[in-house]
Structure formats: C-alpha cells, structure tokens
Tab-separated table of C-alpha atoms in Angstrom:
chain	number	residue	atom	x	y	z
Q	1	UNK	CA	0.000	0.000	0.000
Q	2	UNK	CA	2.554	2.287	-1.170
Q	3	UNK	CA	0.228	4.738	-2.492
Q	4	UNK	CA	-1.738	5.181	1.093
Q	5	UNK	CA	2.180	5.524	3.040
Q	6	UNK	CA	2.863	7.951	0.778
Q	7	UNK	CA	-0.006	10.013	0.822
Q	8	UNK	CA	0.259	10.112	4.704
Q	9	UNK	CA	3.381	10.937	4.665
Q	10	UNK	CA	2.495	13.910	2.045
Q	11	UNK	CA	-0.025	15.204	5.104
Q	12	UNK	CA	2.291	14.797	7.589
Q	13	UNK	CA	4.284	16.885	5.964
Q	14	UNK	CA	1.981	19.386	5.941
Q	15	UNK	CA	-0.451	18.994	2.945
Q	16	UNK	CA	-3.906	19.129	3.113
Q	17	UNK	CA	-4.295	16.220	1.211
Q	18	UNK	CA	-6.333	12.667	2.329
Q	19	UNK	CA	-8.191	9.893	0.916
Q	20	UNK	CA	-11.721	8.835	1.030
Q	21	UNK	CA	-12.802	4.874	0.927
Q	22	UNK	CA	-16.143	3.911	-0.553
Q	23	UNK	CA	-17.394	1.076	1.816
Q	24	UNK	CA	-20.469	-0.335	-0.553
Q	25	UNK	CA	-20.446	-3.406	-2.582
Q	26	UNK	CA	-23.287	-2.721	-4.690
Q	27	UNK	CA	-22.121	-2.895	-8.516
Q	28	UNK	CA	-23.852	0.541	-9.591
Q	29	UNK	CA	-21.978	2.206	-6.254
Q	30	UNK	CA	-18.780	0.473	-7.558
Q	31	UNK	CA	-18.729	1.299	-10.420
Q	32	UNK	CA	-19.637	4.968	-9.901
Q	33	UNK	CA	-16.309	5.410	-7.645
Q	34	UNK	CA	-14.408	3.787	-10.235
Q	35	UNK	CA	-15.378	5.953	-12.745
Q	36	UNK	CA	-15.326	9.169	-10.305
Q	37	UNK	CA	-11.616	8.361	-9.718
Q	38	UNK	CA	-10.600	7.396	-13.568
Q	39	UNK	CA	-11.785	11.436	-13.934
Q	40	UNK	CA	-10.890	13.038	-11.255
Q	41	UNK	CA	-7.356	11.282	-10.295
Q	42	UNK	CA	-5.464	9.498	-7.870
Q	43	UNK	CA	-6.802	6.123	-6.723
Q	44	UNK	CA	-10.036	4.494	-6.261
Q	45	UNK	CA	-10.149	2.856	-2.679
Q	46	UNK	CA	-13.015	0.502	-2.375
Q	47	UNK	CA	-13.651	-1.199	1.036
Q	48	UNK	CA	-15.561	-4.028	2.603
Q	49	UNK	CA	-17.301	-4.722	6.040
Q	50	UNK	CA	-16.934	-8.266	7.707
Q	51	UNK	CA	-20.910	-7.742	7.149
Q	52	UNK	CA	-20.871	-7.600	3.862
Q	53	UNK	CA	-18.167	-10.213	2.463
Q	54	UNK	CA	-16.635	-12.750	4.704
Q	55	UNK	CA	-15.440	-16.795	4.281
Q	56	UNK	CA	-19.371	-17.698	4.540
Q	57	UNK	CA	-20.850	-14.994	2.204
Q	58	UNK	CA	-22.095	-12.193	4.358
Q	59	UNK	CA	-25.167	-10.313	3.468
Q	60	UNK	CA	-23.937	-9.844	-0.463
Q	61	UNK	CA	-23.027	-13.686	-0.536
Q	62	UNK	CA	-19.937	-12.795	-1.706
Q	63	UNK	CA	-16.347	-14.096	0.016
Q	64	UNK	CA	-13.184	-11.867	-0.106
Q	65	UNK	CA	-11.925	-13.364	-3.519
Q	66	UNK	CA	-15.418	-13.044	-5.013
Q	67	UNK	CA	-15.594	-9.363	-3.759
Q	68	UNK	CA	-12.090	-8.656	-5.459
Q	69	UNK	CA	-12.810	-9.846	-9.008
Q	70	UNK	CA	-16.007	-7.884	-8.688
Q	71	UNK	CA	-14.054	-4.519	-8.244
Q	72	UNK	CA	-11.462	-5.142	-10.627
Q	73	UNK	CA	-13.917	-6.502	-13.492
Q	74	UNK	CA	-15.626	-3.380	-12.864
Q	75	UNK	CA	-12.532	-1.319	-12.931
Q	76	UNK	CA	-11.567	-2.790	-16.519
Q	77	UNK	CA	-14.960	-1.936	-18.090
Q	78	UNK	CA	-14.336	1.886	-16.408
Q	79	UNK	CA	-11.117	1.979	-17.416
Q	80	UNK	CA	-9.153	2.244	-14.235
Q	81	UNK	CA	-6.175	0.737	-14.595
Q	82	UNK	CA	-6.262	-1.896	-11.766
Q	83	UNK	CA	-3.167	-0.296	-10.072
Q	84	UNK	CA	-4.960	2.871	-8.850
Q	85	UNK	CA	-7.680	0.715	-7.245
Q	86	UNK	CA	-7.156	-0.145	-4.088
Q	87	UNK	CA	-8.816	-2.938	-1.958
Q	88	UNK	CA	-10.034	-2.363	2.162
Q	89	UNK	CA	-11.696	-4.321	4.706
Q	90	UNK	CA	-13.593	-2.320	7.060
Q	91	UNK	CA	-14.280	-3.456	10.977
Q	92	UNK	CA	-12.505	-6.810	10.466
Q	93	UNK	CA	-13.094	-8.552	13.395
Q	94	UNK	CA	-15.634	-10.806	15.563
Q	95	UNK	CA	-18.672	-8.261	14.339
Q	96	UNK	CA	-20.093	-10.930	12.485
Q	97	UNK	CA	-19.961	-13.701	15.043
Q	98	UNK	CA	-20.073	-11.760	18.128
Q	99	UNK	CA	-23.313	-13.946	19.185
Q	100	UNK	CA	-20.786	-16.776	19.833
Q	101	UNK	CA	-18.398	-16.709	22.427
Q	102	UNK	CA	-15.479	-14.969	21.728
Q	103	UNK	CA	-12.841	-18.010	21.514
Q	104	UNK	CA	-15.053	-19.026	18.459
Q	105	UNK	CA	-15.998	-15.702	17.254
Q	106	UNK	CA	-11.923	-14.953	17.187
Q	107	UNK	CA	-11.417	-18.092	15.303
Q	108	UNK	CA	-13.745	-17.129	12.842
Q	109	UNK	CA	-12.579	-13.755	12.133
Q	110	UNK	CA	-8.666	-15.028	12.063
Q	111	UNK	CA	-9.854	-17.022	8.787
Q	112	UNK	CA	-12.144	-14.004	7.324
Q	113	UNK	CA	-8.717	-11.335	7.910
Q	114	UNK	CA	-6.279	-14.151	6.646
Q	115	UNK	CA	-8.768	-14.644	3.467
Q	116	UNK	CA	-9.137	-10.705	2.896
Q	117	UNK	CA	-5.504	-10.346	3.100
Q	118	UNK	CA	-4.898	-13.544	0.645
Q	119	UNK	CA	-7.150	-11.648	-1.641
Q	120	UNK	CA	-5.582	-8.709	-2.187
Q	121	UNK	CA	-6.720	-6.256	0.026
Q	122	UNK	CA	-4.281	-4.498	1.645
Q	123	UNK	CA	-5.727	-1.597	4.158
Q	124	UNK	CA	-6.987	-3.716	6.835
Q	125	UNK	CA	-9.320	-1.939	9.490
Q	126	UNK	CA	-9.035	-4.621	12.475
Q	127	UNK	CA	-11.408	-3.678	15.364
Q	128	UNK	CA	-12.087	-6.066	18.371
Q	129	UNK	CA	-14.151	-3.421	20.543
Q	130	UNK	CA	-17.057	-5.259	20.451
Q	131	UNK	CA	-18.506	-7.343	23.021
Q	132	UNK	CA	-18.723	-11.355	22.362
Q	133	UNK	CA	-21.005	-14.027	24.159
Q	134	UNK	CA	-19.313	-14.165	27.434
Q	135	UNK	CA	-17.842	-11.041	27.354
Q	136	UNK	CA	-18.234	-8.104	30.111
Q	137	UNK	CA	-20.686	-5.311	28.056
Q	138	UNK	CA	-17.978	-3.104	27.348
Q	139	UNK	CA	-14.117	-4.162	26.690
Q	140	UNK	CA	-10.782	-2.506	27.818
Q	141	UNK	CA	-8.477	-1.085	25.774
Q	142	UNK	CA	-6.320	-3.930	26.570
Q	143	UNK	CA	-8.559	-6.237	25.798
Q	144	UNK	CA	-9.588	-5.238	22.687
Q	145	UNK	CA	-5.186	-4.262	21.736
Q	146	UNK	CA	-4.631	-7.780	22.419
Q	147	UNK	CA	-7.037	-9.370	20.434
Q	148	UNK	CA	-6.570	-6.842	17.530
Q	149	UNK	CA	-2.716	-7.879	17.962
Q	150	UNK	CA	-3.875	-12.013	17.242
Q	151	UNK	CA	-5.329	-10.834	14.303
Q	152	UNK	CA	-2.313	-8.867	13.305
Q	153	UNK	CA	-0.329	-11.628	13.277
Q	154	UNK	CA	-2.663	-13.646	10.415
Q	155	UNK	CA	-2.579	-11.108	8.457
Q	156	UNK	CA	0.824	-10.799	8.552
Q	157	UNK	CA	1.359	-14.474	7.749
Q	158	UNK	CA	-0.938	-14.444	5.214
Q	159	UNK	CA	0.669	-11.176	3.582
Q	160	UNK	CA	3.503	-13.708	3.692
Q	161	UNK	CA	2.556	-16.477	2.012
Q	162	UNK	CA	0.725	-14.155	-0.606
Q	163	UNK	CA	3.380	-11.960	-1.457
Q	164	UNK	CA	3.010	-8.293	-3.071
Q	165	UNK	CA	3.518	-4.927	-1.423
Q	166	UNK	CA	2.654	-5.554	2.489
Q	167	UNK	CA	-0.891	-4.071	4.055
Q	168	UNK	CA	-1.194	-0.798	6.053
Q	169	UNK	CA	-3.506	-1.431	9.044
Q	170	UNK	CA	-5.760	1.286	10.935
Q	171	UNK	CA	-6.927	0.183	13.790
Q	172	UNK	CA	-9.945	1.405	16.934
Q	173	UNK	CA	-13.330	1.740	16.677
Q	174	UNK	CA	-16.013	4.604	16.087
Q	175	UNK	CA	-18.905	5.051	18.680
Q	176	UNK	CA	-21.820	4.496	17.987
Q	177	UNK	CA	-21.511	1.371	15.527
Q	178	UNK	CA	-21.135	0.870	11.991
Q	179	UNK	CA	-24.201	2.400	9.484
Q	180	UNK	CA	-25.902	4.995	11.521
Q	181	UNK	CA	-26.343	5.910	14.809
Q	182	UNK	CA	-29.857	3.843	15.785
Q	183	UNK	CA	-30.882	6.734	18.455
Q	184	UNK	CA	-31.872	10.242	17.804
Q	185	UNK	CA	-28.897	12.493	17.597
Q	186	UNK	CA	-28.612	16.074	18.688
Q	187	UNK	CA	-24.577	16.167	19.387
Q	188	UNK	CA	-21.757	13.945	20.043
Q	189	UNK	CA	-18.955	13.805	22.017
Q	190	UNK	CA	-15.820	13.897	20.429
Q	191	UNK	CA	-13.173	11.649	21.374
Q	192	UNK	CA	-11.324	12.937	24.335
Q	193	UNK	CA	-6.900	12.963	23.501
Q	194	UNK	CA	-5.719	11.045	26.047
Q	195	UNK	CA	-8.286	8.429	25.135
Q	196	UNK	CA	-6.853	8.537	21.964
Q	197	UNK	CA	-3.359	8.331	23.305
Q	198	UNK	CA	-4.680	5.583	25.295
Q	199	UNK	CA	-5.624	3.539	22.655
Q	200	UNK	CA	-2.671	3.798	20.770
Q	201	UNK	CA	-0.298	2.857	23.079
Q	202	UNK	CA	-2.233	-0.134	24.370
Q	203	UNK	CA	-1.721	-1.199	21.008
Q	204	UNK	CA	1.788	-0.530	20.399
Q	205	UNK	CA	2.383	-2.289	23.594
Q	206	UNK	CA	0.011	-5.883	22.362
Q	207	UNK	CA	2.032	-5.476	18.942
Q	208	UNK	CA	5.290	-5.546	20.355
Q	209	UNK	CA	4.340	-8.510	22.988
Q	210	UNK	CA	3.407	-10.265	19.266
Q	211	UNK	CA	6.734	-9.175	17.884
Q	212	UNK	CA	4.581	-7.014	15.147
Q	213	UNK	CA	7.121	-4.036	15.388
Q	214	UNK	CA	7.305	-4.240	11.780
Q	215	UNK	CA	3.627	-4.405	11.547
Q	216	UNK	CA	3.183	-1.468	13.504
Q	217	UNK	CA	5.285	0.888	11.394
Q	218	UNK	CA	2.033	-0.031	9.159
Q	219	UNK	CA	-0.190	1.198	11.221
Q	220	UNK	CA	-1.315	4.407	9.532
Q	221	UNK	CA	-4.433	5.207	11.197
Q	222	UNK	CA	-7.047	5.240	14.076
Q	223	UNK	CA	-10.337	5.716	14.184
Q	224	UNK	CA	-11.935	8.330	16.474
Q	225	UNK	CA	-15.044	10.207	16.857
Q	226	UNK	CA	-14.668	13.757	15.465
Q	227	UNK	CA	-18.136	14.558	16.384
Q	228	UNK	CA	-19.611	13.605	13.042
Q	229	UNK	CA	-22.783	11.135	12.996
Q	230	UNK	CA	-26.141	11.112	11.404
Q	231	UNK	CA	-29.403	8.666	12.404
Q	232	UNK	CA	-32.667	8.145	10.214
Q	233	UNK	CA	-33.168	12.045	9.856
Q	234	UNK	CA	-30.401	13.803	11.198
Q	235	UNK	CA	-27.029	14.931	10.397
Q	236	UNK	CA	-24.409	15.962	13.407
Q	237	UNK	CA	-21.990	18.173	11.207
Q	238	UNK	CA	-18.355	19.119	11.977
Q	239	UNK	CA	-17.530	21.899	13.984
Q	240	UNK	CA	-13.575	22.334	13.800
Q	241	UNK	CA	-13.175	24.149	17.127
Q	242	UNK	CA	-14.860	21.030	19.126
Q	243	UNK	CA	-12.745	18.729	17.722
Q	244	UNK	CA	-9.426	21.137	18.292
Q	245	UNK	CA	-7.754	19.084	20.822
Q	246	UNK	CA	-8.126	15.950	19.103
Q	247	UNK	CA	-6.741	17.179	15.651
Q	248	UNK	CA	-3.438	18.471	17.753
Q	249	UNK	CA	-3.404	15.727	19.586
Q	250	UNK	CA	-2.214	13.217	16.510
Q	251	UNK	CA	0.554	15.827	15.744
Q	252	UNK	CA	3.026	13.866	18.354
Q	253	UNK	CA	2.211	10.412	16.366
Q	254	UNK	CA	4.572	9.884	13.684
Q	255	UNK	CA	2.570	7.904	10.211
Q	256	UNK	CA	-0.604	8.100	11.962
Q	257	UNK	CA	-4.048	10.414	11.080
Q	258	UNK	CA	-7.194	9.815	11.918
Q	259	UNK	CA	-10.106	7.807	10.052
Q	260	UNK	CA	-13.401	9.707	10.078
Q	261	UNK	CA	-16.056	6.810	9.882
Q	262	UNK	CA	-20.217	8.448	8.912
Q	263	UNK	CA	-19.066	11.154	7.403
Q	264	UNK	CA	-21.891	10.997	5.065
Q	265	UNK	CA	-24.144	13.864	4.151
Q	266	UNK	CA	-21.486	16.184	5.266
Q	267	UNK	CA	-21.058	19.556	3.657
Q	268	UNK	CA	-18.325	19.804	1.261
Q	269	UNK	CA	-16.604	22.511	3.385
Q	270	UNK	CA	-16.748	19.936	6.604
Q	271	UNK	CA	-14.909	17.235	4.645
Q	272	UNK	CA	-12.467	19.674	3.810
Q	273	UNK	CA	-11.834	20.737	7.192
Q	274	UNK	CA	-12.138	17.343	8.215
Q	275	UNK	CA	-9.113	16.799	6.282
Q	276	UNK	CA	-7.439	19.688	6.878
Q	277	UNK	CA	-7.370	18.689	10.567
Q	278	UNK	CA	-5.736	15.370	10.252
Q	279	UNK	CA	-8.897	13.167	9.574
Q	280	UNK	CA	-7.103	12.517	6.658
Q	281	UNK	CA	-9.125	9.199	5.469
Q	282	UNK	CA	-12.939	9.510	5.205
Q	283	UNK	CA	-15.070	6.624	5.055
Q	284	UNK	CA	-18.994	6.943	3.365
Q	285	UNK	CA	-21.052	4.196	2.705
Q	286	UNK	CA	-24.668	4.768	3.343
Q	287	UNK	CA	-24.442	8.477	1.793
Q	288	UNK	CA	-23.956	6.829	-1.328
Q	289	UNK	CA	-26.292	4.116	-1.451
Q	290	UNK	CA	-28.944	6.570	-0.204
Q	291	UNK	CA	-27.873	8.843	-3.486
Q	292	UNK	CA	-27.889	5.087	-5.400
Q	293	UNK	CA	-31.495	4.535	-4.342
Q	294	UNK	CA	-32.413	8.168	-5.151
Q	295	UNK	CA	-31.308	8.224	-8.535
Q	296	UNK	CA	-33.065	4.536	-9.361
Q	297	UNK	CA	-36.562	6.118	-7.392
Q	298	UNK	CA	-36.208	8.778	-9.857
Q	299	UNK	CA	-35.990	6.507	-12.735
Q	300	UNK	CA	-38.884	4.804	-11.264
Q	301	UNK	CA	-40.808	7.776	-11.306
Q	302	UNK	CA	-39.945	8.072	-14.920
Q	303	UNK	CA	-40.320	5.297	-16.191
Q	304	UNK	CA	-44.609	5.465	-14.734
Q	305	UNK	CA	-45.176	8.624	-16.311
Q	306	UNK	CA	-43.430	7.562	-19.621
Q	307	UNK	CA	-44.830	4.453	-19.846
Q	308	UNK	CA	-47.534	3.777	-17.768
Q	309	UNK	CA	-48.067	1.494	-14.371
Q	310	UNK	CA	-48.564	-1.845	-16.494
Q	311	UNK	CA	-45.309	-1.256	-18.393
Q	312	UNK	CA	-43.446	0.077	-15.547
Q	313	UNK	CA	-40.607	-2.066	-13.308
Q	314	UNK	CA	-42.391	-0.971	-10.248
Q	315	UNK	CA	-39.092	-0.813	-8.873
Q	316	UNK	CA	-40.269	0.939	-5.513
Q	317	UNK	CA	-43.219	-1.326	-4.869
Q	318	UNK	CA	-40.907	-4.898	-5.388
Q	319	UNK	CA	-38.212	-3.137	-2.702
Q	320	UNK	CA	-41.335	-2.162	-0.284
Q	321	UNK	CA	-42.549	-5.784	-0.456
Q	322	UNK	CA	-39.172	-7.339	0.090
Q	323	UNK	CA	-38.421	-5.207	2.981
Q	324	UNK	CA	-41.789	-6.012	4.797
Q	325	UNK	CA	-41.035	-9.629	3.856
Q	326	UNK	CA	-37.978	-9.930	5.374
Q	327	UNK	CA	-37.585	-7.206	8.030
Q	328	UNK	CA	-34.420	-8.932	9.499
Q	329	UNK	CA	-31.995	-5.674	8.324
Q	330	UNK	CA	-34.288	-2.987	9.143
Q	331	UNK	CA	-36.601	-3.818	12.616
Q	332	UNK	CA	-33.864	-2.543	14.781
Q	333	UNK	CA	-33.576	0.680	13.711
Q	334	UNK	CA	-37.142	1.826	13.066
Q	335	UNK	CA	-40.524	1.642	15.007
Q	336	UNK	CA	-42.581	3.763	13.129
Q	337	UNK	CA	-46.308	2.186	11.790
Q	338	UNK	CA	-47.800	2.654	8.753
Q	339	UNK	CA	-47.049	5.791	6.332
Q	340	UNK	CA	-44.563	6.653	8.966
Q	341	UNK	CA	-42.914	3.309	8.510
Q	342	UNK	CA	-43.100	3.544	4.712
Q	343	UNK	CA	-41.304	6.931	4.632
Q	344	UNK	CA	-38.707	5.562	6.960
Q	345	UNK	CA	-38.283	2.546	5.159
Q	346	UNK	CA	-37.319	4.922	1.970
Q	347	UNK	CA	-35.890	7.730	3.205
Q	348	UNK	CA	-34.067	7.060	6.433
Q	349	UNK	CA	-30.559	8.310	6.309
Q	350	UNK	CA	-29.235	5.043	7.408
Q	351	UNK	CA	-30.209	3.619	4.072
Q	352	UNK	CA	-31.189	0.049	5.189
Q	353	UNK	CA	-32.957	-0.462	1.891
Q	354	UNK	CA	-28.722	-1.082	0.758
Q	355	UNK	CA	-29.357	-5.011	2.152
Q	356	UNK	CA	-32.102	-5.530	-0.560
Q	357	UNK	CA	-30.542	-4.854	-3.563
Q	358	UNK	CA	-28.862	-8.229	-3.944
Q	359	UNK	CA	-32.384	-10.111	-3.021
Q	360	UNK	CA	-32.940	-11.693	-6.764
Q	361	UNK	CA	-36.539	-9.923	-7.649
Q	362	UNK	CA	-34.896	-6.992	-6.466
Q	363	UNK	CA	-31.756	-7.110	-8.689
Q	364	UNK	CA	-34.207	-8.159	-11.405
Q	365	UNK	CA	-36.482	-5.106	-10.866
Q	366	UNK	CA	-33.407	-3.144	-11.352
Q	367	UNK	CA	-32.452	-4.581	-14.566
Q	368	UNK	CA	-35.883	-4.071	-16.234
Q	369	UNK	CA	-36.019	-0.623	-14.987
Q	370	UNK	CA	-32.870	0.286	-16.664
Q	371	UNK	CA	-33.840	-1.603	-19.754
Q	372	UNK	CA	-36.765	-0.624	-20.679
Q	373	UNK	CA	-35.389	2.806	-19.580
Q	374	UNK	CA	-32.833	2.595	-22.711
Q	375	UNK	CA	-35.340	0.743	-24.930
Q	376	UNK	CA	-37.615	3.236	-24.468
Q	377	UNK	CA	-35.435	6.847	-23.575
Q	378	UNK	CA	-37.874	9.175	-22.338
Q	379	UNK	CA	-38.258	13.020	-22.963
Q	380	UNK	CA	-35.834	14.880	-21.911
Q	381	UNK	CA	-38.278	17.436	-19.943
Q	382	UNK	CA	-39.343	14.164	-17.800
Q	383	UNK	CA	-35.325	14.055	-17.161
Q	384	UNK	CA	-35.190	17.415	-15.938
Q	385	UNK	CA	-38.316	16.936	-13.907
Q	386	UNK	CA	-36.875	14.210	-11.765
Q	387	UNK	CA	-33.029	14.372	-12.379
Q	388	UNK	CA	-32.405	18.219	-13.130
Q	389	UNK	CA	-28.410	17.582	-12.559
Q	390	UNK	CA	-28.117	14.733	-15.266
Q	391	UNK	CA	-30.600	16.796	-17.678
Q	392	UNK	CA	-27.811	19.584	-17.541
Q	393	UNK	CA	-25.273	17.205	-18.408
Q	394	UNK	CA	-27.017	15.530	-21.278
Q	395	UNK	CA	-27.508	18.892	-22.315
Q	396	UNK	CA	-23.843	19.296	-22.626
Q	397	UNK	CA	-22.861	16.567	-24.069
Q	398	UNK	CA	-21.320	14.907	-20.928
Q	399	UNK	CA	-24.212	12.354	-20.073
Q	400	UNK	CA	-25.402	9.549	-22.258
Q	401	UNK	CA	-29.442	9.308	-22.209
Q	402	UNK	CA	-28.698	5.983	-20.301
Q	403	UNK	CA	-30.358	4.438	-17.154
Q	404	UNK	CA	-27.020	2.865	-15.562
Q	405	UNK	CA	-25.294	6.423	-16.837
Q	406	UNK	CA	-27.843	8.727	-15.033
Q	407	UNK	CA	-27.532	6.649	-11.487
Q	408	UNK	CA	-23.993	6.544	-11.782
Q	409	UNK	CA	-23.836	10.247	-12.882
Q	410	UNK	CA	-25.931	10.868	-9.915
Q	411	UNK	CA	-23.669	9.271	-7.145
Q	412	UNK	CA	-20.664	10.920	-8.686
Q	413	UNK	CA	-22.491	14.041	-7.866
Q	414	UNK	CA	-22.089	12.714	-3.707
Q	415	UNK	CA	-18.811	11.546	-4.488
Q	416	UNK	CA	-17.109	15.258	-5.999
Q	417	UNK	CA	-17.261	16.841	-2.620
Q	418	UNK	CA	-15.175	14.259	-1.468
Q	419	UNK	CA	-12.481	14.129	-3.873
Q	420	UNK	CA	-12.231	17.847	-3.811
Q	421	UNK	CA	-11.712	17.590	0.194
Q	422	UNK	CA	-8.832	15.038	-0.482
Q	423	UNK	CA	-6.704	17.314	-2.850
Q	424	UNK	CA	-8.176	20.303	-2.207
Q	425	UNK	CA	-5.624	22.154	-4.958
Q	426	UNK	CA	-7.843	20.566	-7.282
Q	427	UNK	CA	-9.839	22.261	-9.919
Q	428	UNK	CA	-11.753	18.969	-11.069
C-alpha cells in the first residue's frame, strides 16, 4: 500500500491532502467510484465490512476473492487501470460472530482477515471493541489491543505467504456502531486525547508482545469520533473548534491520522476541514447508497409517467414488499407504523434499503427498470423533472441518455465533494 504511506506521509508533511474509501459493494456504487476516480485522479479505494463479504458470504453472498474480481472486473470496463484501485476491509473482526463466544468468534474472524488479506486487500481496518457471548458489556483497551494484535499476526502471515507490497492497518473503533447511529442524535462527544493516546499505546504495547514491530510501522491510522454522525433524519456536522484538541493531539504520532467513519451527508466545506485537521481518510457508505437509491426512485418515477403502471418495473413497490417480507436488516432501527414506517423505510438516512438490492426480484427489478429505460429513452423534460443535474449534463454533451449512466452520474455528484476535500488544490 505504497500509495496510502505515501499520501500520509504527504499530510504529515503538511499537505492538506487525504483519501476517502467507498465502503459499498453494490455494482452501480462500484462502479460509480471507479469511474469518479478514472476522472478526477489518484486512486479508487473501495472497502468491505466483515458484514458484507466474509469466508461464509455475508449479506452480499460474496467471500473476499469473489468481492475482489467484482471490483477489478468493474474497474476494466471503467477503465481504471487496476493499479490505482485499491482494496479495504472495514471493521474486520468478531462483528459478524459476536453472538458466539469470543474463543469461536476470534477463530472465525482469524480465517475471514487471513482470506481478505490472501485476496488482495491491503488496508486492513481490524477492530475487536465489540462485546462477544461471554464477554463483560464493554471491553478494555487492553482487551480489545490484544485481540486486535492475534489478528495482526494472520494477516501478517498471510501477507507472507501471498506476497506483493505488504498491508497498512488502521486500527480502533467509532462510537456508535457501523451504518448509523440507531438513536436520535442532537450532538456527540468527540473523542477525548488522552483516550486517543490511550488507545494507541495499548496497542503498540500488544504489537510488540506479538513481535509485530514491523507491523506497527504499518499502522497508519485510528479511528476516532470527530463529532460527526447522522441517524434516520439527522445529520451531526463538523464543527472544527470542538474537535481542536483531538486534531493536535495526533501531531506527536509519527505515520498516523485519523479515520473519520459516517461522514456521510457532510457539507463539502466539513470534509475539507475534516481533512485539513488530520482526519485525513474519510469513510462513506450509506451516503452513497442513499444517493444510489435516489437516482433509481427517480428513474422509477420516470419510467410510470413515460410508460404507464402496467409497463413500468415498479421498482419501488418490489423493494417495499421485500423489505416487509424480510424485516431482518431494518426492525432494529425503526418503530414507526404505517405511512410513517413507509417513509422511513425509503428515506431514512441510514439507508437500510442497501441489504435488498442483492435479493434476486430486487436485482431483477433493477435490470428491467434500466432496460426498458434505454429501450424506451424518455423526454428529456421528464429528465429534468426528476433528475435536473443529469438533464444539464445531457444537455452538454457529458451524459449519455442511459439508465445505468444517469444513477452513476448521480452518485458521482455525492462523491465530488469528497475528492475535492482530499486534494483540495484541485480544480476537477
């Protein structure tokens, strides 16, 4: 991970340059950061959560292998050349099995990191904060160093027996947990410095016990809270001078910054302060399957007025149904009834209608939408009714009247402020 050292060491050194990861595995979302970074520059980092791809499938049904040829057959029909994309795994750790007690949930996750690793992927988020059967409700910082260390060392023996350039690692956790914060949110507390400081030096110390010294001149970031979250209609935005202790606080860590995890639907000028103040590696995920779903409820939309309900993929209807169906991904996080429950169903920032797009007569819904979409182009006035942005850029000559093109086009759209917060001396 040459690229990522080097970059750090560019902000280190005092640029106000970072990089942001797109942590989504749906195709369209893939192929939209692909194509985002084959325009704009520099590489495309693409990452995956223990959730989503792991040795028994996760919720895609994909394993770490399956994942990478995904990406990188994507990246040859964008045109990235494969060495400017670069592979993550994203809370790799005992998340997925932390039902079981945590000798067995460990186990598992030392054959999902070894398998990620053996893959290709080479920034490697390992986090062991959370609680397993068995385990007290919340762990130390020791505790969670030395398990984080175990891991370490598969990785490392997998990296190994792999070959290729060796991984970078980041390593801590973000409160509250992955995808949204499930309670209202009016403002968080950003991490306090020494618990920063804390956690970094109970994890030098686990990594030298493991005689990973090597591994942890890798270590190139840790995850904190910069007081950035957002829940099902709410969006806790940066405010630099809350989070001015923190940002100081990594100055006296040499090759570390910060990771920003749920940074989505911030401003454009918070991600560039973000960066500017060491959180030098932003992670989005939901933001851009919420703009994903968007742009295909737009085509929806569309497609009804252009062609009628009893030509029309019903797109929004089949993803309604499946959700009620199966409610496994989304009863957590909201209790409303009714219309209520419909709108947060859609709309909720969280986005929980990204673990029904691989459901087969949703995936199939998708594919008729966009076909008879380019079978059958619409106006362009129904274009600028629905998707005013991608009208403009047809309109120039930058946009093909495409389905896949206008969804795509439409999550590049979340994806500029981003890029333009990482090398903010860029005019793209």
């Amino acid at each position: 991970m040459k690229a990522i050292l080097d970059l750090i060491e560019r902000h280190r050194a005092g640029e106000p340059v970072g990089i942001y990861s797109v942590c989504c595995a749906h195709p369209l979302a893939i192929k939209a950061a692909l194509r985002h970074a084959r325009e704009a520059g520099g590489q495309a980092l693409i990452e995956a959560t223990s959730n989503q791809v792991n040795q028994e499938g996760g919720y895609t049904g994909l394993r770490p292998d399956g994942f990478r040829d995904l990406v990188m057959g994507l990246a040859d029909e964008a045109g990235l050349p494969r060495d400017r994309v670069l592979l993550g795994g994203d809370h790799l750790g005992p998340n997925a099995w932390r039902a079981m007690d945590a000798g067995e949930a460990m186990k598992r996750a030392a054959v999902m990191v070894a398998d990620y690793v053996t893959a290709g992927f080479r920034k490697i988020h390992l986090d062991c904060s959370m609680s397993c059967g068995g385990d007290p409700r919340g762990l130390s910082d020791a505790v969670i160093a030395e398990r984080t260390a175990t891991l370490c060392e598969c990785t490392e023996a997998a990296w190994k027996d792999a070959g290729g350039e060796p991984p970078v690692y980041v390593i801590g956790s973000e409160v509250p947990v992955p995808g949204g914060a499930q309670e209202a949110l009016n403002e968080l507390a950003v991490t306090d410095p020494d618990a920063a400081r804390a956690t970094i030096e109970a994890h030098r110390q686990a990594f030298v016990r493991h005689g990973l010294e090597a591994a942890w001149e890798r270590v190139v970031g840790l995850v904190v809270q910069p007081g950035v979250e957002f829940d099902n209609h709410h969006v806790v935005d940066y405010v630099p001078a809350k989070a001015e202790k923190l940002s100081a606080s990594i100055e006296g860590q040499p090759h570390l910054v910060f990771e920003a995890h749920s940074t989505d639907y911030q401003s454009a000028a918070a991600l560039a302060a973000l960066v500017r103040d060491h959180f030098a590696i932003l992670k989005v995920g939901p933001g851009v399957t919420f703009a994903l779903r968007e742009a295909l409820w737009a085509l929806d939309r569309i497609g009804q007025e252009w062609q009628g309900d009893d030509r029309s993929a019903s797109l929004r209807d089949t993803v309604l149904a499946a959700m009620r169906d199966d409610p496994t991904y989304w009863k957590p996080y909201y209790e409303g009834r009714g219309a209520e429950l419909d709108l947060q169903l859609q709309y909720s920032l969280s986005d929980r209608i990204r673990y029904y797009w691989p459901t087969g007569r949703v995936a199939r819904a998708v594919r008729r939408l966009c076909a008879a979409f380019d079978a059958d182009p619409p106006p362009l006035a129904l274009v600028s009714q629905y998707m005013p942005a991608a009208y403009e850029a047809i309109r120039a000559g930058a946009l093909a009247l495409k389905g896949e093109d206008l969804v795509i086009h439409h999550i590049r759209e979340t994806l500029t402020p981003y890029s333009r917060a990482c090398d903010q001396r860029s005019t793209h």
